[in-house]
Amino acid sequence: MKKKLVAMLLMAAMAFSAFTACSKTGSDKKIGVAMPTKDLQRWNQDGSNMKAKLEEAGYDVDLQYANNDVSTQVSQIEQMINSGCKVLVIASIDGDSLGTVLEQAKEKEIPVIAYDRLIMNSDAVTYYATFDNYMVGTKQGEYIRDALDLDNAAGPFNMEIFTGDPGDNNAKYFYGGAMDVLNPYIESGKLVVKSGSTKFDEVATAEWSSEKAQNRMDAIISANYADGTPLDVVLCSNDSTAYGVETSLDQNYKGEWPIITGQDCDILNVKNMIAGKQSMSIFKDTRTLADKVVAMVDAIMKGEKPEINDEETYDNGKGIVPSYLCEPVFADINNYEELLVDSGYYTADQLK
Ligand code: BGC
């Protein structure tokens, strides 16, 4: 009888310690990763890279995609907070819509890393990790300046402009960086925007949608270029907008193919680059950003200060958010193999 009791007590003690060990790894090491959508290739890569690397480093990961729907993202974050995540990594859909839910994170002292896109008007944002967004725009503008030899060629050249979602803080940096390079040529008349749309709000593309970019390009072609007027260049802030523009040109434009910029090196766009339909795409190696963010999470979890390289650029309306900015590079037909295939980012087969 006594033996039985001891055995039962022993078993109960073992079960209890297994339970506590389990809940320890389960909640003490859980990191929430909130991504905007599965629709664009890049976010799938960002999410899966980060999950793999965080797990390698010994963390449990709650990875969620929100289908580009703000209220879905808000409830996913709420769920992460309530289920005991210790750090939140968030690529927001709309940078202005997370203030309220992040109040709860702040109350529970859960650090928040804004991933790629800054979260605005919230003092719950601890760190920001991204590629240098202004530099992305600058590189696109410089590419156009050099490809058209704007300082020497007589011109004028016809240009149209497509940027991203107004709710994405990055879009203003991409647009601003490119326009700071190109504006002097617009002012001097060497670059002409026939549609007349040059201001951010006029050239923004809601949700970065390819379809919306395509529809706008259709309208621009029929109003300005259907009579054979050449279109020399289209500044596109990213690959999804570039893809919409390219599809529209394919269907409606008869002249010589324009220079087109992009960003992300999405597979469809790299294929278009190989086919001569897109001139360049900014390459932001999501492996680099994922590595940086995993190192940030790890430092936070160990009570250390993560590596930061910018403490002046990104003010989210509540103050400067300490940031780590990775450097973007551009890919074109001459270097894409080295950048994208030799580095193992894609296989050669994926680009066929
Ligand atoms: C990212 C870009 C991406 C765009 C659309 C931006 O915030 O920085 O890389 O192309 O969102 O998803």
mmCIF file of C-alpha atoms and ligand atoms in Angstrom:
data_model
loop_
_atom_site.group_PDB
_atom_site.id
_atom_site.type_symbol
_atom_site.label_atom_id
_atom_site.label_comp_id
_atom_site.label_asym_id
_atom_site.label_seq_id
_atom_site.Cartn_x
_atom_site.Cartn_y
_atom_site.Cartn_z
ATOM 1 C CA MET A 1 0.000 0.000 0.000
ATOM 2 C CA LYS A 2 2.761 2.345 1.080
ATOM 3 C CA LYS A 3 4.779 1.370 -2.002
ATOM 4 C CA LYS A 4 1.771 2.110 -4.226
ATOM 5 C CA LEU A 5 1.322 5.520 -2.661
ATOM 6 C CA VAL A 6 4.994 6.384 -3.129
ATOM 7 C CA ALA A 7 4.804 5.263 -6.766
ATOM 8 C CA MET A 8 1.698 7.376 -7.313
ATOM 9 C CA LEU A 9 3.281 10.394 -5.689
ATOM 10 C CA LEU A 10 6.394 9.895 -7.783
ATOM 11 C CA MET A 11 4.356 9.703 -10.974
ATOM 12 C CA ALA A 12 2.392 12.807 -10.032
ATOM 13 C CA ALA A 13 5.627 14.662 -9.305
ATOM 14 C CA MET A 14 7.082 13.586 -12.664
ATOM 15 C CA ALA A 15 3.955 14.630 -14.515
ATOM 16 C CA PHE A 16 3.959 17.997 -12.766
ATOM 17 C CA SER A 17 7.608 18.660 -13.574
ATOM 18 C CA ALA A 18 7.041 17.587 -17.215
ATOM 19 C CA PHE A 19 4.075 19.974 -17.343
ATOM 20 C CA THR A 20 6.035 22.897 -15.946
ATOM 21 C CA ALA A 21 9.027 22.178 -18.217
ATOM 22 C CA CYS A 22 6.653 22.053 -21.137
ATOM 23 C CA SER A 23 4.900 25.262 -20.281
ATOM 24 C CA LYS A 24 8.292 26.851 -19.764
ATOM 25 C CA THR A 25 9.538 26.107 -23.276
ATOM 26 C CA GLY A 26 6.000 26.701 -24.544
ATOM 27 C CA SER A 27 5.552 30.207 -23.235
ATOM 28 C CA ASP A 28 8.895 31.499 -22.003
ATOM 29 C CA LYS A 29 10.400 31.136 -25.452
ATOM 30 C CA LYS A 30 7.458 31.990 -27.676
ATOM 31 C CA ILE A 31 7.928 34.722 -30.282
ATOM 32 C CA GLY A 32 5.011 36.130 -32.285
ATOM 33 C CA VAL A 33 5.662 36.955 -35.937
ATOM 34 C CA ALA A 34 2.874 38.868 -37.722
ATOM 35 C CA MET A 35 3.187 39.188 -41.521
ATOM 36 C CA PRO A 36 0.825 41.165 -43.779
ATOM 37 C CA THR A 37 -0.096 38.738 -46.557
ATOM 38 C CA LYS A 38 0.788 35.544 -48.373
ATOM 39 C CA ASP A 39 -0.090 37.189 -51.709
ATOM 40 C CA LEU A 40 3.362 38.612 -52.316
ATOM 41 C CA GLN A 41 6.313 36.299 -52.572
ATOM 42 C CA ARG A 42 8.540 38.397 -50.359
ATOM 43 C CA TRP A 43 6.403 38.102 -47.201
ATOM 44 C CA ASN A 44 6.273 34.324 -47.524
ATOM 45 C CA GLN A 45 10.059 34.304 -47.678
ATOM 46 C CA ASP A 46 10.387 36.765 -44.805
ATOM 47 C CA GLY A 47 8.028 34.690 -42.649
ATOM 48 C CA SER A 48 9.513 31.290 -43.362
ATOM 49 C CA ASN A 49 13.119 32.514 -43.073
ATOM 50 C CA MET A 50 12.404 34.057 -39.716
ATOM 51 C CA LYS A 51 10.517 31.041 -38.404
ATOM 52 C CA ALA A 52 13.333 28.687 -39.426
ATOM 53 C CA LYS A 53 16.042 30.882 -37.924
ATOM 54 C CA LEU A 54 14.187 31.553 -34.677
ATOM 55 C CA GLU A 55 13.519 27.841 -34.254
ATOM 56 C CA GLU A 56 17.179 27.081 -34.923
ATOM 57 C CA ALA A 57 18.018 29.510 -32.128
ATOM 58 C CA GLY A 58 15.732 27.552 -29.790
ATOM 59 C CA TYR A 59 12.540 29.648 -29.846
ATOM 60 C CA ASP A 60 8.937 28.630 -30.447
ATOM 61 C CA VAL A 61 7.315 30.669 -33.185
ATOM 62 C CA ASP A 62 3.733 31.751 -33.708
ATOM 63 C CA LEU A 63 3.787 32.903 -37.363
ATOM 64 C CA GLN A 64 0.621 34.490 -38.771
ATOM 65 C CA TYR A 65 -0.349 36.042 -42.113
ATOM 66 C CA ALA A 66 -3.274 38.478 -42.178
ATOM 67 C CA ASN A 67 -4.451 38.433 -45.790
ATOM 68 C CA ASN A 68 -3.816 42.198 -46.037
ATOM 69 C CA ASP A 69 -6.754 42.737 -43.675
ATOM 70 C CA VAL A 70 -6.073 45.158 -40.817
ATOM 71 C CA SER A 71 -8.661 43.755 -38.388
ATOM 72 C CA THR A 72 -7.328 40.217 -38.932
ATOM 73 C CA GLN A 73 -3.832 41.447 -38.129
ATOM 74 C CA VAL A 74 -5.060 43.240 -35.002
ATOM 75 C CA SER A 75 -6.740 40.090 -33.667
ATOM 76 C CA GLN A 76 -3.706 37.954 -34.504
ATOM 77 C CA ILE A 77 -1.519 40.320 -32.478
ATOM 78 C CA GLU A 78 -4.023 40.318 -29.616
ATOM 79 C CA GLN A 79 -3.936 36.523 -29.632
ATOM 80 C CA MET A 80 -0.117 36.557 -29.563
ATOM 81 C CA ILE A 81 -0.140 38.905 -26.574
ATOM 82 C CA ASN A 82 -2.690 36.787 -24.707
ATOM 83 C CA SER A 83 -0.996 33.494 -25.452
ATOM 84 C CA GLY A 84 2.212 34.611 -23.775
ATOM 85 C CA CYS A 85 4.539 35.651 -26.630
ATOM 86 C CA LYS A 86 7.634 37.279 -25.167
ATOM 87 C CA VAL A 87 8.569 39.426 -28.179
ATOM 88 C CA LEU A 88 6.456 40.529 -31.146
ATOM 89 C CA VAL A 89 7.860 40.965 -34.648
ATOM 90 C CA ILE A 90 5.351 42.804 -36.826
ATOM 91 C CA ALA A 91 5.298 43.751 -40.505
ATOM 92 C CA SER A 92 2.218 45.953 -40.441
ATOM 93 C CA ILE A 93 -0.440 46.236 -43.122
ATOM 94 C CA ASP A 94 -1.340 49.789 -42.183
ATOM 95 C CA GLY A 95 1.304 51.464 -40.031
ATOM 96 C CA ASP A 96 -1.296 53.675 -38.351
ATOM 97 C CA SER A 97 -3.721 51.000 -37.194
ATOM 98 C CA LEU A 98 -1.874 49.117 -34.472
ATOM 99 C CA GLY A 99 -1.633 51.766 -31.741
ATOM 100 C CA THR A 100 -4.539 50.420 -29.666
ATOM 101 C CA VAL A 101 -3.597 46.740 -29.715
ATOM 102 C CA LEU A 102 0.022 47.575 -28.960
ATOM 103 C CA GLU A 103 -1.091 49.385 -25.786
ATOM 104 C CA GLN A 104 -1.755 45.871 -24.460
ATOM 105 C CA ALA A 105 1.758 44.760 -25.411
ATOM 106 C CA LYS A 106 3.152 47.766 -23.603
ATOM 107 C CA GLU A 107 1.130 47.041 -20.483
ATOM 108 C CA LYS A 108 2.528 43.517 -20.438
ATOM 109 C CA GLU A 109 6.034 44.829 -21.182
ATOM 110 C CA ILE A 110 6.307 42.826 -24.400
ATOM 111 C CA PRO A 111 8.944 44.365 -26.673
ATOM 112 C CA VAL A 112 7.817 45.045 -30.248
ATOM 113 C CA ILE A 113 10.076 44.987 -33.304
ATOM 114 C CA ALA A 114 8.634 46.706 -36.375
ATOM 115 C CA TYR A 115 9.716 44.518 -39.283
ATOM 116 C CA ASP A 116 10.441 46.218 -42.611
ATOM 117 C CA ARG A 117 7.551 48.702 -42.165
ATOM 118 C CA LEU A 118 7.517 51.212 -39.330
ATOM 119 C CA ILE A 119 4.515 51.157 -36.979
ATOM 120 C CA MET A 120 3.358 54.744 -36.576
ATOM 121 C CA ASN A 121 2.026 56.778 -33.660
ATOM 122 C CA SER A 122 2.668 54.188 -30.986
ATOM 123 C CA ASP A 123 5.142 54.375 -28.134
ATOM 124 C CA ALA A 124 5.063 50.584 -27.823
ATOM 125 C CA VAL A 125 7.527 50.114 -30.698
ATOM 126 C CA THR A 126 10.884 49.147 -29.232
ATOM 127 C CA TYR A 127 13.024 48.662 -32.358
ATOM 128 C CA TYR A 128 12.769 48.847 -36.134
ATOM 129 C CA ALA A 129 14.605 46.605 -38.577
ATOM 130 C CA THR A 130 14.438 47.282 -42.284
ATOM 131 C CA PHE A 131 16.369 47.953 -45.445
ATOM 132 C CA ASP A 132 17.254 51.581 -45.928
ATOM 133 C CA ASN A 133 14.002 52.639 -47.604
ATOM 134 C CA TYR A 134 15.148 56.074 -48.727
ATOM 135 C CA MET A 135 18.215 54.444 -50.309
ATOM 136 C CA VAL A 136 15.929 52.045 -52.209
ATOM 137 C CA GLY A 137 14.262 55.060 -53.834
ATOM 138 C CA THR A 138 17.553 56.835 -54.428
ATOM 139 C CA LYS A 139 18.944 53.782 -56.218
ATOM 140 C CA GLN A 140 15.882 53.580 -58.455
ATOM 141 C CA GLY A 141 16.175 57.286 -59.304
ATOM 142 C CA GLU A 142 19.908 57.009 -59.970
ATOM 143 C CA TYR A 143 19.347 53.982 -62.173
ATOM 144 C CA ILE A 144 16.947 56.017 -64.327
ATOM 145 C CA ARG A 145 19.278 59.044 -64.364
ATOM 146 C CA ASP A 146 22.202 56.900 -65.528
ATOM 147 C CA ALA A 147 20.259 54.701 -67.969
ATOM 148 C CA LEU A 148 18.906 57.776 -69.793
ATOM 149 C CA ASP A 149 22.166 59.711 -69.256
ATOM 150 C CA LEU A 150 20.030 62.619 -68.070
ATOM 151 C CA ASP A 151 23.012 64.905 -67.472
ATOM 152 C CA ASN A 152 24.146 64.713 -71.101
ATOM 153 C CA ALA A 153 21.343 63.481 -73.341
ATOM 154 C CA ALA A 154 19.150 66.113 -74.994
ATOM 155 C CA GLY A 155 15.794 64.525 -74.113
ATOM 156 C CA PRO A 156 13.091 65.271 -73.315
ATOM 157 C CA PHE A 157 12.028 61.840 -72.059
ATOM 158 C CA ASN A 158 8.519 60.816 -71.107
ATOM 159 C CA MET A 159 8.127 59.264 -67.670
ATOM 160 C CA GLU A 160 5.257 57.926 -65.545
ATOM 161 C CA ILE A 161 5.344 57.210 -61.822
ATOM 162 C CA PHE A 162 3.856 54.418 -59.669
ATOM 163 C CA THR A 163 4.440 54.116 -55.945
ATOM 164 C CA GLY A 164 2.863 52.039 -53.163
ATOM 165 C CA ASP A 165 0.205 51.987 -50.506
ATOM 166 C CA PRO A 166 -0.359 55.300 -48.692
ATOM 167 C CA GLY A 167 -0.763 53.418 -45.377
ATOM 168 C CA ASP A 168 2.743 51.956 -45.706
ATOM 169 C CA ASN A 169 5.277 54.382 -44.280
ATOM 170 C CA ASN A 170 7.938 52.904 -46.581
ATOM 171 C CA ALA A 171 6.147 54.077 -49.705
ATOM 172 C CA LYS A 172 6.876 57.721 -48.863
ATOM 173 C CA TYR A 173 10.560 56.966 -48.459
ATOM 174 C CA PHE A 174 10.782 55.019 -51.732
ATOM 175 C CA TYR A 175 8.944 57.799 -53.565
ATOM 176 C CA GLY A 176 10.901 60.547 -51.791
ATOM 177 C CA GLY A 177 14.308 58.964 -52.445
ATOM 178 C CA ALA A 178 13.601 58.531 -56.162
ATOM 179 C CA MET A 179 11.978 61.931 -56.615
ATOM 180 C CA ASP A 180 14.852 63.716 -54.877
ATOM 181 C CA VAL A 181 17.060 62.416 -57.698
ATOM 182 C CA LEU A 182 14.557 62.945 -60.527
ATOM 183 C CA ASN A 183 12.767 66.182 -59.578
ATOM 184 C CA PRO A 184 15.491 68.512 -60.911
ATOM 185 C CA TYR A 185 15.129 66.874 -64.342
ATOM 186 C CA ILE A 186 11.335 67.221 -64.192
ATOM 187 C CA GLU A 187 11.747 70.889 -63.263
ATOM 188 C CA SER A 188 14.203 71.498 -66.121
ATOM 189 C CA GLY A 189 11.836 69.784 -68.587
ATOM 190 C CA LYS A 190 14.189 66.931 -69.441
ATOM 191 C CA LEU A 191 11.727 64.486 -67.911
ATOM 192 C CA VAL A 192 8.088 65.027 -68.843
ATOM 193 C CA VAL A 193 5.210 63.344 -67.030
ATOM 194 C CA LYS A 194 2.448 63.442 -69.649
ATOM 195 C CA SER A 195 -0.300 62.214 -67.310
ATOM 196 C CA GLY A 196 0.494 65.177 -65.054
ATOM 197 C CA SER A 197 0.495 62.851 -62.010
ATOM 198 C CA THR A 198 3.620 63.446 -59.957
ATOM 199 C CA LYS A 199 2.442 63.993 -56.374
ATOM 200 C CA PHE A 200 2.548 61.108 -53.911
ATOM 201 C CA ASP A 201 -1.235 60.844 -53.575
ATOM 202 C CA GLU A 202 -1.678 60.860 -57.347
ATOM 203 C CA VAL A 203 0.803 58.053 -57.973
ATOM 204 C CA ALA A 204 0.102 55.855 -54.907
ATOM 205 C CA THR A 205 -1.208 52.312 -55.474
ATOM 206 C CA ALA A 206 -3.572 51.014 -52.768
ATOM 207 C CA GLU A 207 -2.380 47.699 -51.284
ATOM 208 C CA TRP A 208 0.531 47.713 -53.733
ATOM 209 C CA SER A 209 -1.943 45.942 -56.036
ATOM 210 C CA SER A 210 -0.703 44.799 -59.469
ATOM 211 C CA GLU A 211 -4.240 44.979 -60.783
ATOM 212 C CA LYS A 212 -4.703 48.586 -59.661
ATOM 213 C CA ALA A 213 -1.356 49.567 -61.184
ATOM 214 C CA GLN A 214 -2.358 47.821 -64.416
ATOM 215 C CA ASN A 215 -5.694 49.666 -64.544
ATOM 216 C CA ARG A 216 -4.043 53.020 -63.947
ATOM 217 C CA MET A 217 -1.433 52.316 -66.636
ATOM 218 C CA ASP A 218 -4.217 51.307 -69.071
ATOM 219 C CA ALA A 219 -5.875 54.686 -68.508
ATOM 220 C CA ILE A 220 -2.575 56.586 -68.836
ATOM 221 C CA ILE A 221 -1.711 54.839 -72.102
ATOM 222 C CA SER A 222 -5.087 55.473 -73.656
ATOM 223 C CA ALA A 223 -5.034 59.151 -72.677
ATOM 224 C CA ASN A 224 -1.393 59.929 -73.514
ATOM 225 C CA TYR A 225 0.457 57.264 -75.486
ATOM 226 C CA ALA A 226 -2.114 55.582 -77.749
ATOM 227 C CA ASP A 227 -1.198 57.922 -80.627
ATOM 228 C CA GLY A 228 2.389 56.624 -80.821
ATOM 229 C CA THR A 229 3.903 59.088 -78.325
ATOM 230 C CA PRO A 230 6.871 57.205 -76.819
ATOM 231 C CA LEU A 231 6.968 56.328 -73.129
ATOM 232 C CA ASP A 232 10.636 56.207 -72.124
ATOM 233 C CA VAL A 233 10.558 55.282 -68.481
ATOM 234 C CA VAL A 234 8.251 54.138 -65.682
ATOM 235 C CA LEU A 235 9.422 54.623 -62.112
ATOM 236 C CA CYS A 236 7.809 51.798 -60.119
ATOM 237 C CA SER A 237 8.538 51.577 -56.414
ATOM 238 C CA ASN A 238 8.276 47.798 -56.267
ATOM 239 C CA ASP A 239 7.793 44.624 -58.249
ATOM 240 C CA SER A 240 4.053 44.163 -57.756
ATOM 241 C CA THR A 241 3.337 47.616 -59.219
ATOM 242 C CA ALA A 242 5.954 47.044 -61.959
ATOM 243 C CA TYR A 243 4.272 43.766 -62.860
ATOM 244 C CA GLY A 244 0.907 45.503 -63.321
ATOM 245 C CA VAL A 245 2.528 48.186 -65.484
ATOM 246 C CA GLU A 246 4.310 45.565 -67.599
ATOM 247 C CA THR A 247 1.084 43.615 -68.149
ATOM 248 C CA SER A 248 -0.682 46.788 -69.258
ATOM 249 C CA LEU A 249 2.149 47.725 -71.632
ATOM 250 C CA ASP A 250 2.134 44.199 -73.068
ATOM 251 C CA GLN A 251 -1.530 44.565 -73.931
ATOM 252 C CA ASN A 252 -1.785 48.217 -74.945
ATOM 253 C CA TYR A 253 1.506 49.813 -75.889
ATOM 254 C CA LYS A 254 3.072 49.535 -79.304
ATOM 255 C CA GLY A 255 6.229 51.654 -78.968
ATOM 256 C CA GLU A 256 9.754 50.833 -77.840
ATOM 257 C CA TRP A 257 9.721 49.222 -74.391
ATOM 258 C CA PRO A 258 10.454 51.740 -71.584
ATOM 259 C CA ILE A 259 12.950 51.493 -68.737
ATOM 260 C CA ILE A 260 11.078 50.100 -65.694
ATOM 261 C CA THR A 261 12.309 49.932 -62.108
ATOM 262 C CA GLY A 262 11.165 47.599 -59.332
ATOM 263 C CA GLN A 263 11.998 46.201 -55.937
ATOM 264 C CA ASP A 264 12.080 42.743 -54.286
ATOM 265 C CA CYS A 265 13.381 40.574 -57.145
ATOM 266 C CA ASP A 266 10.171 38.559 -57.142
ATOM 267 C CA ILE A 267 10.419 35.538 -59.422
ATOM 268 C CA LEU A 268 7.875 36.823 -61.964
ATOM 269 C CA ASN A 269 9.771 40.100 -62.208
ATOM 270 C CA VAL A 270 13.177 38.466 -62.528
ATOM 271 C CA LYS A 271 11.706 36.429 -65.373
ATOM 272 C CA ASN A 272 10.486 39.679 -66.935
ATOM 273 C CA MET A 273 13.977 41.123 -66.424
ATOM 274 C CA ILE A 274 15.440 38.185 -68.325
ATOM 275 C CA ALA A 275 12.787 38.723 -71.038
ATOM 276 C CA GLY A 276 13.763 42.417 -71.324
ATOM 277 C CA LYS A 277 10.512 43.744 -69.832
ATOM 278 C CA GLN A 278 11.889 45.084 -66.564
ATOM 279 C CA SER A 279 15.197 46.907 -66.337
ATOM 280 C CA MET A 280 16.087 46.448 -62.687
ATOM 281 C CA SER A 281 14.807 45.417 -59.303
ATOM 282 C CA ILE A 282 16.161 46.418 -55.931
ATOM 283 C CA PHE A 283 17.360 43.281 -54.162
ATOM 284 C CA LYS A 284 16.639 43.132 -50.444
ATOM 285 C CA ASP A 285 17.970 39.781 -49.305
ATOM 286 C CA THR A 286 15.305 38.658 -46.831
ATOM 287 C CA ARG A 287 17.858 36.249 -45.328
ATOM 288 C CA THR A 288 19.914 39.238 -44.150
ATOM 289 C CA LEU A 289 16.907 40.966 -42.582
ATOM 290 C CA ALA A 290 15.702 37.738 -40.940
ATOM 291 C CA ASP A 291 19.211 37.182 -39.484
ATOM 292 C CA LYS A 292 19.262 40.698 -38.065
ATOM 293 C CA VAL A 293 15.833 40.350 -36.500
ATOM 294 C CA VAL A 294 16.636 36.954 -35.000
ATOM 295 C CA ALA A 295 19.784 38.496 -33.461
ATOM 296 C CA MET A 296 17.628 41.353 -32.108
ATOM 297 C CA VAL A 297 15.109 38.948 -30.583
ATOM 298 C CA ASP A 298 17.896 36.867 -29.069
ATOM 299 C CA ALA A 299 19.560 39.932 -27.521
ATOM 300 C CA ILE A 300 16.237 41.130 -26.080
ATOM 301 C CA MET A 301 15.497 37.681 -24.645
ATOM 302 C CA LYS A 302 18.937 37.623 -23.011
ATOM 303 C CA GLY A 303 18.416 41.086 -21.564
ATOM 304 C CA GLU A 304 21.072 42.609 -23.828
ATOM 305 C CA LYS A 305 20.851 45.653 -26.121
ATOM 306 C CA PRO A 306 20.467 44.677 -29.787
ATOM 307 C CA GLU A 307 22.763 46.104 -32.469
ATOM 308 C CA ILE A 308 21.413 49.399 -33.843
ATOM 309 C CA ASN A 309 22.916 51.517 -36.640
ATOM 310 C CA ASP A 310 20.457 54.401 -36.960
ATOM 311 C CA GLU A 311 19.000 56.535 -34.218
ATOM 312 C CA GLU A 312 17.870 59.552 -36.209
ATOM 313 C CA THR A 313 15.907 58.677 -39.340
ATOM 314 C CA TYR A 314 12.705 56.963 -38.264
ATOM 315 C CA ASP A 315 10.385 59.079 -36.141
ATOM 316 C CA ASN A 316 7.041 57.301 -35.809
ATOM 317 C CA GLY A 317 5.211 60.327 -34.429
ATOM 318 C CA LYS A 318 5.972 59.422 -30.819
ATOM 319 C CA GLY A 319 9.726 59.742 -31.127
ATOM 320 C CA ILE A 320 12.702 58.205 -32.890
ATOM 321 C CA VAL A 321 12.625 54.425 -33.074
ATOM 322 C CA PRO A 322 16.134 52.916 -32.780
ATOM 323 C CA SER A 323 16.684 51.062 -36.049
ATOM 324 C CA TYR A 324 18.903 48.646 -37.868
ATOM 325 C CA LEU A 325 19.033 49.480 -41.586
ATOM 326 C CA CYS A 326 20.352 46.879 -44.023
ATOM 327 C CA GLU A 327 21.774 48.069 -47.331
ATOM 328 C CA PRO A 328 19.830 47.310 -50.523
ATOM 329 C CA VAL A 329 21.556 46.664 -53.861
ATOM 330 C CA PHE A 330 20.139 46.614 -57.366
ATOM 331 C CA ALA A 331 19.857 43.646 -59.664
ATOM 332 C CA ASP A 332 19.706 43.854 -63.432
ATOM 333 C CA ILE A 333 20.352 41.586 -66.363
ATOM 334 C CA ASN A 334 24.126 41.811 -65.812
ATOM 335 C CA ASN A 335 24.361 40.765 -62.185
ATOM 336 C CA TYR A 336 21.171 38.864 -61.360
ATOM 337 C CA GLU A 337 22.817 35.438 -61.721
ATOM 338 C CA GLU A 338 25.553 36.260 -59.255
ATOM 339 C CA LEU A 339 23.197 37.988 -56.780
ATOM 340 C CA LEU A 340 20.240 35.667 -56.972
ATOM 341 C CA VAL A 341 21.372 32.267 -58.236
ATOM 342 C CA ASP A 342 25.018 31.901 -57.127
ATOM 343 C CA SER A 343 24.063 33.129 -53.651
ATOM 344 C CA GLY A 344 21.430 30.371 -53.398
ATOM 345 C CA TYR A 345 18.486 32.782 -53.133
ATOM 346 C CA TYR A 346 16.837 31.087 -56.118
ATOM 347 C CA THR A 347 17.686 28.022 -58.141
ATOM 348 C CA ALA A 348 18.322 28.543 -61.855
ATOM 349 C CA ASP A 349 15.211 26.389 -62.488
ATOM 350 C CA GLN A 350 12.945 28.762 -60.569
ATOM 351 C CA LEU A 351 13.828 31.517 -63.026
ATOM 352 C CA LYS A 352 13.131 29.494 -66.176
HETATM 353 C C1 BGC B 1 8.210 46.576 -48.716
HETATM 354 C C2 BGC B 1 8.476 46.206 -50.150
HETATM 355 C C3 BGC B 1 7.246 45.543 -50.765
HETATM 356 C C4 BGC B 1 5.992 46.337 -50.484
HETATM 357 C C5 BGC B 1 4.751 45.602 -50.916
HETATM 358 C C6 BGC B 1 6.962 47.409 -48.634
HETATM 359 O O1 BGC B 1 6.711 47.789 -47.326
HETATM 360 O O2 BGC B 1 9.317 47.263 -48.167
HETATM 361 O O3 BGC B 1 9.591 45.360 -50.218
HETATM 362 O O4 BGC B 1 7.403 45.430 -52.143
HETATM 363 O O5 BGC B 1 5.879 46.643 -49.120
HETATM 364 O O6 BGC B 1 4.550 44.461 -50.174
#
